[in-house]
Short mmCIF file of C-alpha atoms and ligand atoms in Angstrom, two decimals:
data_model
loop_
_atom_site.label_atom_id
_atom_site.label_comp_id
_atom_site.label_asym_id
_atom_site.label_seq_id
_atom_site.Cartn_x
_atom_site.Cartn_y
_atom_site.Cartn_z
CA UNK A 1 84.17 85.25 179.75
CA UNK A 2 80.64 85.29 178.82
CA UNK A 3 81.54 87.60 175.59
CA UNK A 4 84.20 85.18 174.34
CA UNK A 5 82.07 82.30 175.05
CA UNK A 6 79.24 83.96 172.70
CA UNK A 7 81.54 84.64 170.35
CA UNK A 8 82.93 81.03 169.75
CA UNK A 9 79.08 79.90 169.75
CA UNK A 10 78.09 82.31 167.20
CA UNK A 11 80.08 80.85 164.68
CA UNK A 12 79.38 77.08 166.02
CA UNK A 13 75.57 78.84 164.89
CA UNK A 14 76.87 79.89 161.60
CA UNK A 15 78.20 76.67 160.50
CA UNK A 16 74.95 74.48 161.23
CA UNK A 17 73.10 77.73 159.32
CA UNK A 18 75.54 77.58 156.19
CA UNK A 19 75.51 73.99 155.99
CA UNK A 20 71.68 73.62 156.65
CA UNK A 21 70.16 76.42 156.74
CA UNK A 22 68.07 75.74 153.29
CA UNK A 23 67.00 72.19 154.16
CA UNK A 24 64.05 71.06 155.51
CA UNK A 25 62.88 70.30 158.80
CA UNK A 26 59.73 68.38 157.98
CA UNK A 27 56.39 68.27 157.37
CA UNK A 28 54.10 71.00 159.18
CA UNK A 29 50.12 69.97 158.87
CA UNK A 30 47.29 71.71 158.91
CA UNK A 31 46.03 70.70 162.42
CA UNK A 32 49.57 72.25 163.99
CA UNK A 33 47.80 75.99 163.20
CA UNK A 34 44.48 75.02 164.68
CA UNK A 35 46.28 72.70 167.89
CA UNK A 36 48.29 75.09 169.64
CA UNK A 37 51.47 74.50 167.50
CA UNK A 38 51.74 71.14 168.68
CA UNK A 39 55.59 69.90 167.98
CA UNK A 40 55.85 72.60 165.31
CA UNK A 41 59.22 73.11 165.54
CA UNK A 42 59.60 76.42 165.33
CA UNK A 43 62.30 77.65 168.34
CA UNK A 44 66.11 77.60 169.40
CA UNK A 45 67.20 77.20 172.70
CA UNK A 46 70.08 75.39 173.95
CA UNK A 47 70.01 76.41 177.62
CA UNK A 48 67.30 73.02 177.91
CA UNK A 49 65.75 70.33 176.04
CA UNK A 50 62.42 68.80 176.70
CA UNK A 51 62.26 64.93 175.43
CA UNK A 52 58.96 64.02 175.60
CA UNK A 53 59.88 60.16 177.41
CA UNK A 54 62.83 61.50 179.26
CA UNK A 55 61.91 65.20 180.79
CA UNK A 56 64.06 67.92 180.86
CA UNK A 57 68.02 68.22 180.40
CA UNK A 58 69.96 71.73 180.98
CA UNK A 59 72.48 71.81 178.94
CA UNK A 60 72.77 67.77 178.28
CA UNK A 61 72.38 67.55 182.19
CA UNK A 62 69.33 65.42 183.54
CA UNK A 63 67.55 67.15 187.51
CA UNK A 64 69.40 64.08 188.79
CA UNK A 65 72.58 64.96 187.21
CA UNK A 66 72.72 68.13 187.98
CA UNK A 67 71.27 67.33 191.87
CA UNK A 68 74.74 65.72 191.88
CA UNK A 69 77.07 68.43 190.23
CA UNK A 70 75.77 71.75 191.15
CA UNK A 71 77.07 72.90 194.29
CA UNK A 72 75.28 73.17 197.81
CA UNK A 73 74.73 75.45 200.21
CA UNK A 74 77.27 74.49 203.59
CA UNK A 75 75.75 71.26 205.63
CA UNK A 76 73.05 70.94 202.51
CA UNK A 77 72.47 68.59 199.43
CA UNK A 78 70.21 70.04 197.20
CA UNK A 79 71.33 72.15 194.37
CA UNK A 80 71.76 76.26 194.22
CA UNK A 81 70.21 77.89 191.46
CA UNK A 82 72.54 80.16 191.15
CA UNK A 83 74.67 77.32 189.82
CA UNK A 84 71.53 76.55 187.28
CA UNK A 85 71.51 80.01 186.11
CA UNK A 86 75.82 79.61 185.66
CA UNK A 87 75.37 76.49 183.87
CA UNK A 88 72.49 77.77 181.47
CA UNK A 89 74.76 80.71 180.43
CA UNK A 90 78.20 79.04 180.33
CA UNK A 91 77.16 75.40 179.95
CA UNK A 92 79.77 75.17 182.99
CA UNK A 93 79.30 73.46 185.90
CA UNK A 94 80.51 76.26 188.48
CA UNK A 95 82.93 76.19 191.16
CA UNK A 96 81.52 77.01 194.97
CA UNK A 97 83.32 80.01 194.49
CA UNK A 98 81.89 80.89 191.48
CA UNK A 99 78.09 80.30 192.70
CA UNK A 100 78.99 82.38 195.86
CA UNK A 101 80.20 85.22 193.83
CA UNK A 102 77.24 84.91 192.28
CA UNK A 103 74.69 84.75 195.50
CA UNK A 104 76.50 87.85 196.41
CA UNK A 105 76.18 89.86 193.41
CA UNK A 106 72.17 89.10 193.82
CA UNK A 107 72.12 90.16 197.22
CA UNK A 108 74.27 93.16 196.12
CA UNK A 109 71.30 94.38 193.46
CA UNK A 110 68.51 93.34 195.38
CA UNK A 111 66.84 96.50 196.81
CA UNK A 112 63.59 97.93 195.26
CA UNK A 113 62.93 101.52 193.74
CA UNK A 114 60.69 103.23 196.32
CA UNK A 115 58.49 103.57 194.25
CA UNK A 116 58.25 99.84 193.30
CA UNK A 117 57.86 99.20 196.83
CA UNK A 118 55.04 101.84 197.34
CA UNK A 119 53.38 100.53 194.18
CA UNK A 120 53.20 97.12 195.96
CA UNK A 121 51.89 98.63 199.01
CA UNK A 122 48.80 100.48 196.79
CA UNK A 123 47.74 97.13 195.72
CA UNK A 124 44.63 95.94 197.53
CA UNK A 125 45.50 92.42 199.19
CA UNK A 126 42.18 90.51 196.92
CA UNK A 127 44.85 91.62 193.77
CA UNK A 128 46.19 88.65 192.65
CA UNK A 129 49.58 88.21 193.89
CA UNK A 130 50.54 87.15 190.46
CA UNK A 131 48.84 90.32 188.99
CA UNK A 132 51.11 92.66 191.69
CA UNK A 133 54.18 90.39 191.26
CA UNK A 134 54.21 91.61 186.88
CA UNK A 135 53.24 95.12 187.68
CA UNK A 136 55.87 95.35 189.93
CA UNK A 137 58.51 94.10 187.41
CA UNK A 138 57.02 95.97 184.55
CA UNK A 139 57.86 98.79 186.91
CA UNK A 140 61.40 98.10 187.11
CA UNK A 141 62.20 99.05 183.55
CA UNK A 142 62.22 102.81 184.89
CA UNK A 143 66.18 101.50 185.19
CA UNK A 144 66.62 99.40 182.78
CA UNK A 145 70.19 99.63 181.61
CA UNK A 146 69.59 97.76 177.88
CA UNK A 147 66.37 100.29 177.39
CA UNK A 148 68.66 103.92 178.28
CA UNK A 149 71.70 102.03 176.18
CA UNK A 150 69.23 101.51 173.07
CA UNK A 151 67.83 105.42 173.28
CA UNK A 152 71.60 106.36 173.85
CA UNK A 153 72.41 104.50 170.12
CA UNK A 154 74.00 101.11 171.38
CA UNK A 155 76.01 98.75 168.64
CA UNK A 156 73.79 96.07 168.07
CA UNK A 157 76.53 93.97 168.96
CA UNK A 158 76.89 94.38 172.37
CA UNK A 159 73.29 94.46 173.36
CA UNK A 160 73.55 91.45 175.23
CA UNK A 161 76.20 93.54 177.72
CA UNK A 162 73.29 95.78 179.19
CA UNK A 163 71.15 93.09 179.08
CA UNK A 164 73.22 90.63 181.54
CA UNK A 165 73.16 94.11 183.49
CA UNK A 166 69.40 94.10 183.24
CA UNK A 167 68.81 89.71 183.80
CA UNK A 168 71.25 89.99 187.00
CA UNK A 169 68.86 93.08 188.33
CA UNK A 170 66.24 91.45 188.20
CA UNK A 171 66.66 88.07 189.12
CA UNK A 172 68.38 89.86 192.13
CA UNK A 173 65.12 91.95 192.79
CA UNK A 174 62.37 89.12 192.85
CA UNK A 175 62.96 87.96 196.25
CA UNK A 176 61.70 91.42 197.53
CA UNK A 177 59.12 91.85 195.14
CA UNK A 178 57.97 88.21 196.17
CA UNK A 179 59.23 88.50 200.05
CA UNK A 180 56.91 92.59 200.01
CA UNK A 181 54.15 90.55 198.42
CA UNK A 182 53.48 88.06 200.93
CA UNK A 183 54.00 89.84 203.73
CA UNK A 184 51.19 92.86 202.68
CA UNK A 185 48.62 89.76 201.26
CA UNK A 186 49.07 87.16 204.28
CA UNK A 187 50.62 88.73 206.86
CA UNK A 188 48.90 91.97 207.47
CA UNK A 189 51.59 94.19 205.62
CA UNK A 190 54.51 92.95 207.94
CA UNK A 191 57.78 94.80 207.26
CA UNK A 192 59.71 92.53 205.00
CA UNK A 193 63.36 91.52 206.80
CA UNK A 194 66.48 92.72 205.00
CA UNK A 195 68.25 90.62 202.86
CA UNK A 196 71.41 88.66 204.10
CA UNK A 197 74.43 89.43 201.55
CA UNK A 198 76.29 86.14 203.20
CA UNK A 199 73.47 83.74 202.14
CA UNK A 200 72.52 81.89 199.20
CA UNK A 201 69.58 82.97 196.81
CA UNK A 202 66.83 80.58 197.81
CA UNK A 203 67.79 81.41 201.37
CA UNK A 204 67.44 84.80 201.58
CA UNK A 205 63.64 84.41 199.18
CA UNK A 206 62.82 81.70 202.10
CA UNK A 207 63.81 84.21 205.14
CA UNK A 208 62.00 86.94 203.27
CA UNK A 209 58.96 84.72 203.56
CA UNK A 210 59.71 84.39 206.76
CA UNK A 211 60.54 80.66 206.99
CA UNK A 212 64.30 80.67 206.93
CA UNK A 213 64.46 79.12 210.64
CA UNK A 214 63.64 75.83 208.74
CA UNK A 215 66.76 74.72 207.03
CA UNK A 216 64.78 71.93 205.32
CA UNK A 217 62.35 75.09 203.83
CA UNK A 218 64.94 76.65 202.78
CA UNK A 219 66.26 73.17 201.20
CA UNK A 220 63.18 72.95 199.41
CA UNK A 221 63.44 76.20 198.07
CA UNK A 222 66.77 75.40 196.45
CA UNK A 223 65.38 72.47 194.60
CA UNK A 224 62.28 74.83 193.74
CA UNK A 225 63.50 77.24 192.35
CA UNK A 226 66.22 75.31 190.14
CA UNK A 227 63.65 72.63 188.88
CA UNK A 228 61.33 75.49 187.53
CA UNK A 229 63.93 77.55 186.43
CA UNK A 230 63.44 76.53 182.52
CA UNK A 231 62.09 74.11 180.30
CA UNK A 232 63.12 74.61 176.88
CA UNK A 233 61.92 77.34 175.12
CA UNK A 234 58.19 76.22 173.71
CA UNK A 235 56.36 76.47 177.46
CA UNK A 236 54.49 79.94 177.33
CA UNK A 237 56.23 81.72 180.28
CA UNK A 238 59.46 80.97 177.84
CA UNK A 239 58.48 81.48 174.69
CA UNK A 240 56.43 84.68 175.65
CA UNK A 241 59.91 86.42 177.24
CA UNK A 242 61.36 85.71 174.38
CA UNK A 243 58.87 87.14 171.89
CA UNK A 244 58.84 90.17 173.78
CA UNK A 245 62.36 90.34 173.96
CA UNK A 246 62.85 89.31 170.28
CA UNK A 247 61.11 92.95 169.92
CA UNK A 248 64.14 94.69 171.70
CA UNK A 249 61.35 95.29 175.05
CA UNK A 250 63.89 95.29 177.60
CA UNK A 251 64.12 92.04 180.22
CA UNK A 252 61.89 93.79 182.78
CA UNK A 253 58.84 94.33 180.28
CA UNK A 254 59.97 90.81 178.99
CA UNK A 255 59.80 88.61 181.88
CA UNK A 256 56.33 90.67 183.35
CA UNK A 257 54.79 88.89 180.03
CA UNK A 258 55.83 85.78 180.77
CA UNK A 259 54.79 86.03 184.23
CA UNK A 260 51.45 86.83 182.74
CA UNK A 261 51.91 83.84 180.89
CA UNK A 262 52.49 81.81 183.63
CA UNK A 263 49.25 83.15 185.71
CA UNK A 264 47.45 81.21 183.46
CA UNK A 265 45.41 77.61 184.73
CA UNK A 266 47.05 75.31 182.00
CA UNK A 267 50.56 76.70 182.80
CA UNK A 268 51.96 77.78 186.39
CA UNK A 269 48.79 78.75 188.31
CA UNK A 270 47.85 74.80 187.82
CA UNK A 271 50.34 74.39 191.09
CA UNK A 272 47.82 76.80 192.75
CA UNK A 273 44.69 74.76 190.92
CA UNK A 274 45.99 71.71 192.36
CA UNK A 275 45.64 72.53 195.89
CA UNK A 276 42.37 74.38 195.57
CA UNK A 277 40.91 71.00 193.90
CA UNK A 278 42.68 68.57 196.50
CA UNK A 279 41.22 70.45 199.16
CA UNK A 280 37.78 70.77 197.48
CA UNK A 281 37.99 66.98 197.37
CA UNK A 282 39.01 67.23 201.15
CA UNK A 283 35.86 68.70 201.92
CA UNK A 284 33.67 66.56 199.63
CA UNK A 285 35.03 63.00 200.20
CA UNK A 286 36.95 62.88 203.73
CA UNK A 287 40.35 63.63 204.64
CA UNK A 288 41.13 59.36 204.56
CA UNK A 289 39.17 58.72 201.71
CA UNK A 290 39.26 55.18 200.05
CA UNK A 291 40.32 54.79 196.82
CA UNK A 292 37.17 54.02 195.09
CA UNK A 293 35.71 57.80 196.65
CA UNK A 294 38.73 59.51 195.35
CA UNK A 295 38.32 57.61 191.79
CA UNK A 296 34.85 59.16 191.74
CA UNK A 297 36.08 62.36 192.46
CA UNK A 298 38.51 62.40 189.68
CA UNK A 299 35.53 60.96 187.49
CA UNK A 300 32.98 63.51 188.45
CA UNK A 301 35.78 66.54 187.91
CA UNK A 302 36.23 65.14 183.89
CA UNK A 303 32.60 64.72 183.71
CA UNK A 304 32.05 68.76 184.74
CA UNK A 305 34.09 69.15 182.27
CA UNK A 306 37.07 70.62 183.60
CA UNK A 307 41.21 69.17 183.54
CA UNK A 308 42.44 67.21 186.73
CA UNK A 309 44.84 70.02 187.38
CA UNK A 310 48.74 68.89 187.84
CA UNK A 311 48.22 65.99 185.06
CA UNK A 312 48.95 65.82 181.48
CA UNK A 313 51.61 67.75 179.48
CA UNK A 314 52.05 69.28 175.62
CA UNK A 315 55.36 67.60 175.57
CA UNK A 316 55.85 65.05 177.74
CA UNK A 317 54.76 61.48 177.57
CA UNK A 318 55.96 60.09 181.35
CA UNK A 319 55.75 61.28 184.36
CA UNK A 320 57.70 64.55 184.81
CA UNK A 321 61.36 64.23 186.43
CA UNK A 322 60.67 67.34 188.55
CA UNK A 323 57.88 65.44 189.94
CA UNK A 324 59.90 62.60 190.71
CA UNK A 325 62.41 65.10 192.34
CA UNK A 326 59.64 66.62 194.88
CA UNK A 327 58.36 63.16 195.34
CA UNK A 328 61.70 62.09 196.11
CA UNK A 329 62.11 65.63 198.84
CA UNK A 330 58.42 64.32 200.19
CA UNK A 331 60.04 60.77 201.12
CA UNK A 332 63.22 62.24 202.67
CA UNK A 333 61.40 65.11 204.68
CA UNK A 334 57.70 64.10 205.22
CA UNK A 335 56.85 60.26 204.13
CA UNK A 336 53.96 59.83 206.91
CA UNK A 337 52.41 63.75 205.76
CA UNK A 338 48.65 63.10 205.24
CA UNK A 339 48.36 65.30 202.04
CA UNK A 340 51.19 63.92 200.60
CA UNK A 341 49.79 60.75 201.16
CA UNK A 342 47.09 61.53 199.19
CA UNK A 343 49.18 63.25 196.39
CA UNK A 344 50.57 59.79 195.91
CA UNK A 345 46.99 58.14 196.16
CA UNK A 346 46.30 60.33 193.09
CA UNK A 347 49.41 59.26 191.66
CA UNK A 348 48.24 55.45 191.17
CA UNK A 349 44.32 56.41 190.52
CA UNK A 350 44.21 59.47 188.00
CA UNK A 351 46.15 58.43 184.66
CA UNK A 352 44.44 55.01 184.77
CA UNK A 353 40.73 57.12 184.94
CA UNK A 354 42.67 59.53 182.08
CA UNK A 355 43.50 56.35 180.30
CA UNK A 356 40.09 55.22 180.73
CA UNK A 357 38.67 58.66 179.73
CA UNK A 358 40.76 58.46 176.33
CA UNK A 359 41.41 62.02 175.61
CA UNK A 360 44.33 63.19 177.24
CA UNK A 361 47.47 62.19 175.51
CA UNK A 362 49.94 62.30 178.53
CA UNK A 363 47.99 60.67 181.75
CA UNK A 364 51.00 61.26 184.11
CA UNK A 365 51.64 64.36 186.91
CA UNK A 366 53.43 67.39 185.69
CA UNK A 367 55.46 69.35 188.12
CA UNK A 368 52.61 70.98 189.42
CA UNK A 369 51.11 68.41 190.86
CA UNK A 370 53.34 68.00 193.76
CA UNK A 371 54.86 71.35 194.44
CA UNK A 372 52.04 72.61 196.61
CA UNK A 373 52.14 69.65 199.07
CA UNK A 374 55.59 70.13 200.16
CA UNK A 375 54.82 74.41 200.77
CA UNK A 376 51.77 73.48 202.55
CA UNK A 377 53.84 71.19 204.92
CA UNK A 378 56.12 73.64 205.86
CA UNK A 379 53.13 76.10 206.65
CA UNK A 380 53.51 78.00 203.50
CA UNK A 381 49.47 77.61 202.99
CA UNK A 382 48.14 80.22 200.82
CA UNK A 383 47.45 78.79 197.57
CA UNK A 384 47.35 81.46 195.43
CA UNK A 385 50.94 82.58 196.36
CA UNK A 386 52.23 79.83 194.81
CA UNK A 387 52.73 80.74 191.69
CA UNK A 388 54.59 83.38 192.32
CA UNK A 389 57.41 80.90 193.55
CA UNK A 390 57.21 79.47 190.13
CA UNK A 391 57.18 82.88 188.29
CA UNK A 392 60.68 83.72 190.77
CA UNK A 393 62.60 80.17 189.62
CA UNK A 394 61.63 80.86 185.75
CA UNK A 395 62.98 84.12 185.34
CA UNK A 396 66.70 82.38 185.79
CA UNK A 397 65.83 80.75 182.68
CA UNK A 398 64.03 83.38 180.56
CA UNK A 399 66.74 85.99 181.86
CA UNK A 400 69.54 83.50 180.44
CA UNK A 401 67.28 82.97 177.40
CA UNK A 402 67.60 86.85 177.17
CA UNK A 403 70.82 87.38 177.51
CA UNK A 404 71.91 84.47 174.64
CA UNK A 405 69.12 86.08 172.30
CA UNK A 406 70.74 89.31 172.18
CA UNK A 407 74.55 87.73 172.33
CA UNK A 408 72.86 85.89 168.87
CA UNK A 409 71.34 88.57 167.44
CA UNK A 410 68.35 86.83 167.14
CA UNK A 411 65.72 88.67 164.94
CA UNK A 412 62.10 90.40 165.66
CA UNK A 413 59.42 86.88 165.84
CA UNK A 414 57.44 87.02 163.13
CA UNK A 415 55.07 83.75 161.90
CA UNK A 416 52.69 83.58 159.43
CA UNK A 417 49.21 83.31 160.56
CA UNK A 418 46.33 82.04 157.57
CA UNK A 419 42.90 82.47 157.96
CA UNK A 420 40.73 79.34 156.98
CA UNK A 421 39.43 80.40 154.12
CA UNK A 422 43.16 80.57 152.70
CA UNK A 423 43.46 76.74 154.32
CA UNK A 424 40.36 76.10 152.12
CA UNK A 425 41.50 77.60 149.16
CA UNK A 426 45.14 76.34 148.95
CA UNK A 427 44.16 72.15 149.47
CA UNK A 428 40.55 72.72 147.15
CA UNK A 429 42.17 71.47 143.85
CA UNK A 430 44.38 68.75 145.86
CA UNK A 431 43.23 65.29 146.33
N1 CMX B 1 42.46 66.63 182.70
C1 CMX B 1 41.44 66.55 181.83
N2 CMX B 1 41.57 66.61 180.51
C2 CMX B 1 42.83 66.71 180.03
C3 CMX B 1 43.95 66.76 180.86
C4 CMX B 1 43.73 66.73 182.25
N3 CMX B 1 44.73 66.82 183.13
N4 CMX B 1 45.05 66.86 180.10
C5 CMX B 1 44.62 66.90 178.82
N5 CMX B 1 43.29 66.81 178.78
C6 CMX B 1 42.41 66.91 177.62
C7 CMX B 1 42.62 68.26 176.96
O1 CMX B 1 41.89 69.28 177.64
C8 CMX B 1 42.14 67.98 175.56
O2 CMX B 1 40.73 68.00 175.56
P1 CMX B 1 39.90 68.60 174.30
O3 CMX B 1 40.26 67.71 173.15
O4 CMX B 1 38.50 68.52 174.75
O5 CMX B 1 40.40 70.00 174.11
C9 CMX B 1 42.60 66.54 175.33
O6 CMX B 1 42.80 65.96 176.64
C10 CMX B 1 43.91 66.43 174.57
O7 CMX B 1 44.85 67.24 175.22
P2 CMX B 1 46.42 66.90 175.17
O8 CMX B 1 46.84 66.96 173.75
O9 CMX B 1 46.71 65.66 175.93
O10 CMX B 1 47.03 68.07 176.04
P3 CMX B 1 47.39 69.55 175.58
O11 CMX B 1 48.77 69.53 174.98
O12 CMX B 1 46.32 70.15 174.74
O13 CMX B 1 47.39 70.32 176.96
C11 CMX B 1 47.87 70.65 179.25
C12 CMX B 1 48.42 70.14 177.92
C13 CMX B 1 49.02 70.69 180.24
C14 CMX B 1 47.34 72.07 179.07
C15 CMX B 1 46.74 69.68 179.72
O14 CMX B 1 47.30 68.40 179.95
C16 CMX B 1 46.04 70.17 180.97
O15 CMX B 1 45.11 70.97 180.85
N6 CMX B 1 46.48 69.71 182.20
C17 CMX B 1 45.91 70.21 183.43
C18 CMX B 1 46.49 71.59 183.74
C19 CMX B 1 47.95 71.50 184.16
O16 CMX B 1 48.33 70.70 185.00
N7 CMX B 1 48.79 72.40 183.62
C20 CMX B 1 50.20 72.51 184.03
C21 CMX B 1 51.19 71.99 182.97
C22 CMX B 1 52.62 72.19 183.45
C23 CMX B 1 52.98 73.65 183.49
O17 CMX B 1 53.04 74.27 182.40
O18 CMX B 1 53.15 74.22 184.58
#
């Protein structure tokens, strides 16, 4: 299905190329080189689309939109990313059949090397569980099916085959890489519980965790792990996978770099920055603290001139849909919970001190501000496991990514850097 679906697309790609492929797609300036690429438009990706007013859409869907029309787990409304992951390959809405087939061919693929599982057990516990979580799938290219069908001489057509082989290995593997994880960091090396073939995805990463006894955890986790499963292709954790990739590094060495993208404070490790901060405020201010205290807060953070962590976006220009979602989770499941009361203090105090402060171009919460709220409520407490939840939800879209890339034959990434003397040289004799 999948290889006659590619097919159809590749010439869809080959029209839009032949017809304008040689026109231009607008000015770049020189600031775009120096600023991080800023809108430099420079990517495809048609699994999502980030509009900077609107938020995210997977293919043309909107989180609300696709709350409605993915399917559920029995007795639950929130969506399965396994349907996610079927509608960023397909651009299908799938059938509950479909997504079960799917849950069960994760389940099916899930178990670890030994000697992936041993390699997480030789990490001391002070490693960063982000810094275990891409050794460990680094590791997992021992078995990478595109890597031995490259060295056995492949057709570059059908490289995306062994990759789908690859994407659906390891997406099925994280939960036990995550699930081994936590249990050795928090929980005094705990034996990790098997995985249940006759459950859902999000349920089985939730059990490993040990909180599956709370259907509304493992709720949560559905609507985690699809909301920060992609978010079109210019975000480092994406773009990184795919630059790897794009060098024919199979999906395991792929998706360890953009997990080592993600680590980062400005990108997924901001959900773990959040909570750090809101509790440092905790402990400076007051648990109840009035608005005026918490402005001050916010003020003296700027002023030491660090970012209010969960606010402010490259892209967007409004507050970010997957914040609405959690905020919209927080009402249903906890509206009197004191943090999240204060998550929504900062939600009417820091873009009007951002305004105020006049740098920041977007003053409004990302999706990081809220995530770690709703974890903490359920008893999931250790901050700096929380990015590892993000790193397992974006590897549905980076494996997808993956997978297209090679179905495309998209080439090696290869920009042109300048160095400023070049910048000087080129614009000297131009008014
Ligand atoms: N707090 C303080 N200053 C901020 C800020 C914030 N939340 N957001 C932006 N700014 C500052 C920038 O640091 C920059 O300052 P300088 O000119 O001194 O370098 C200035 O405002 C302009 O930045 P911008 O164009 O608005 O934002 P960028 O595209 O450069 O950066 C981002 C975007 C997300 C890195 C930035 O908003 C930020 O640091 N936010 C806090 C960290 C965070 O929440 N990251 C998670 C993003 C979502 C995700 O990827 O998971």
């Amino acid at each position: 299905m999948f290889a006659a679906r590619s097919a159809s697309f590749k010439h869809a790609v080959k029209a839009v190329r032949s017809e304008h492929g040689q026109k231009a797609f607008g000015p770049v300036i020189v600031d775009q080189l120096y600023g991080g690429m800023r809108g430099l438009p420079a990517l495809i990706w048609d699994g999502s689309v980030l509009d900077a007013e609107e938020g995210i859409r997977f293919r043309d869907r909107t989180i609300p939109e696709i709350q409605e029309a993915l399917p559920s787990a029995p007795g639950g409304t929130e969506p399965l990313p396994e349907g996610l992951f079927w509608l960023l390959l397909t651009g299908e809405i799938p059938t509950n059949e479909q997504v079960t087939q799917l849950s069960k061919l994760f389940a099916q693929h899930s178990a670890l090397p030994e000697f992936v599982e041993k390699l997480i057990d030789t990490c001391p516990t002070t490693l960063h569980p982000m810094s275990q979580f891409s050794l460990a799938v680094t590791a997992l290219n021992h078995d990478s099916a595109f890597a031995k069908a490259y060295h056995e001489g492949i057709h570059k057509r059908d490289y995306w085959d062994p990759t789908f082989d690859d994407a659906i290995n390891l997406i099925a593997k994280l939960p036990a890489i995550a699930g081994r994880i936590y249990n050795n960091v928090y929980r005094n090396r705990k034996a990790t519980p098997a995985i249940d073939a006759s459950k859902d995805y999000a349920w089985n990463l939730s059990h490993l965790l040990g909180f599956s006894d709370n259907e509304a955890f493992n709720e949560l986790m559905r609507l985690y792990i699809t909301i920060h499963s992609d978010h079109e292709g210019g975000n480092v954790s994406a773009h990184t996978g795919k630059l790897v990739g794009s060098a024919l590094s199979d999906p395991f060495l792929a998706f360890a770099a953009s997990l080592n993208g993600l680590a980062g404070p400005l990108h997924g490790l901001a959900n773990q920055e959040v909570l750090v901060w809101v509790t440092k405020m905790q402990e400076s201010i007051g648990a109840d603290a009035s608005d005026d205290a918490v402005r001050e807060y916010v003020w003296s953070t700027l002023k030491g001139g660090k970012v209010v962590p969960g606010y402010g976006h490259a892209v967007l220009r409004k507050t970010d849909p997957r914040y609405v979602a959690q905020r919209e989770f927080a009402l249903k499941h906890m509206p009197n919970d004191k943090l999240f009361k204060l998550v929504s203090q900062l939600y009417t105090i820091v873009p009007k001190v951002l305004l105020e402060a006049g740098k920041a171009k977007n003053p409004w919460p990302n999706v990081d501000a809220h995530s770690g709220v709703l974890l903490t409520y359920y008893g999931l407490t250790e901050m700096n496991y929380y990015t590892v939840l993000f790193g397992v939800s974006r590897a549905f879209g980076v494996a997808a990514q993956l997978i297209w890339d090679r179905a495309l034959g998209a080439p090696l990434e290869r920009p042109k850097s300048y160095s400023t003397a070049a910048i000087a040289k080129m614009f000297a004799n131009r008014s």
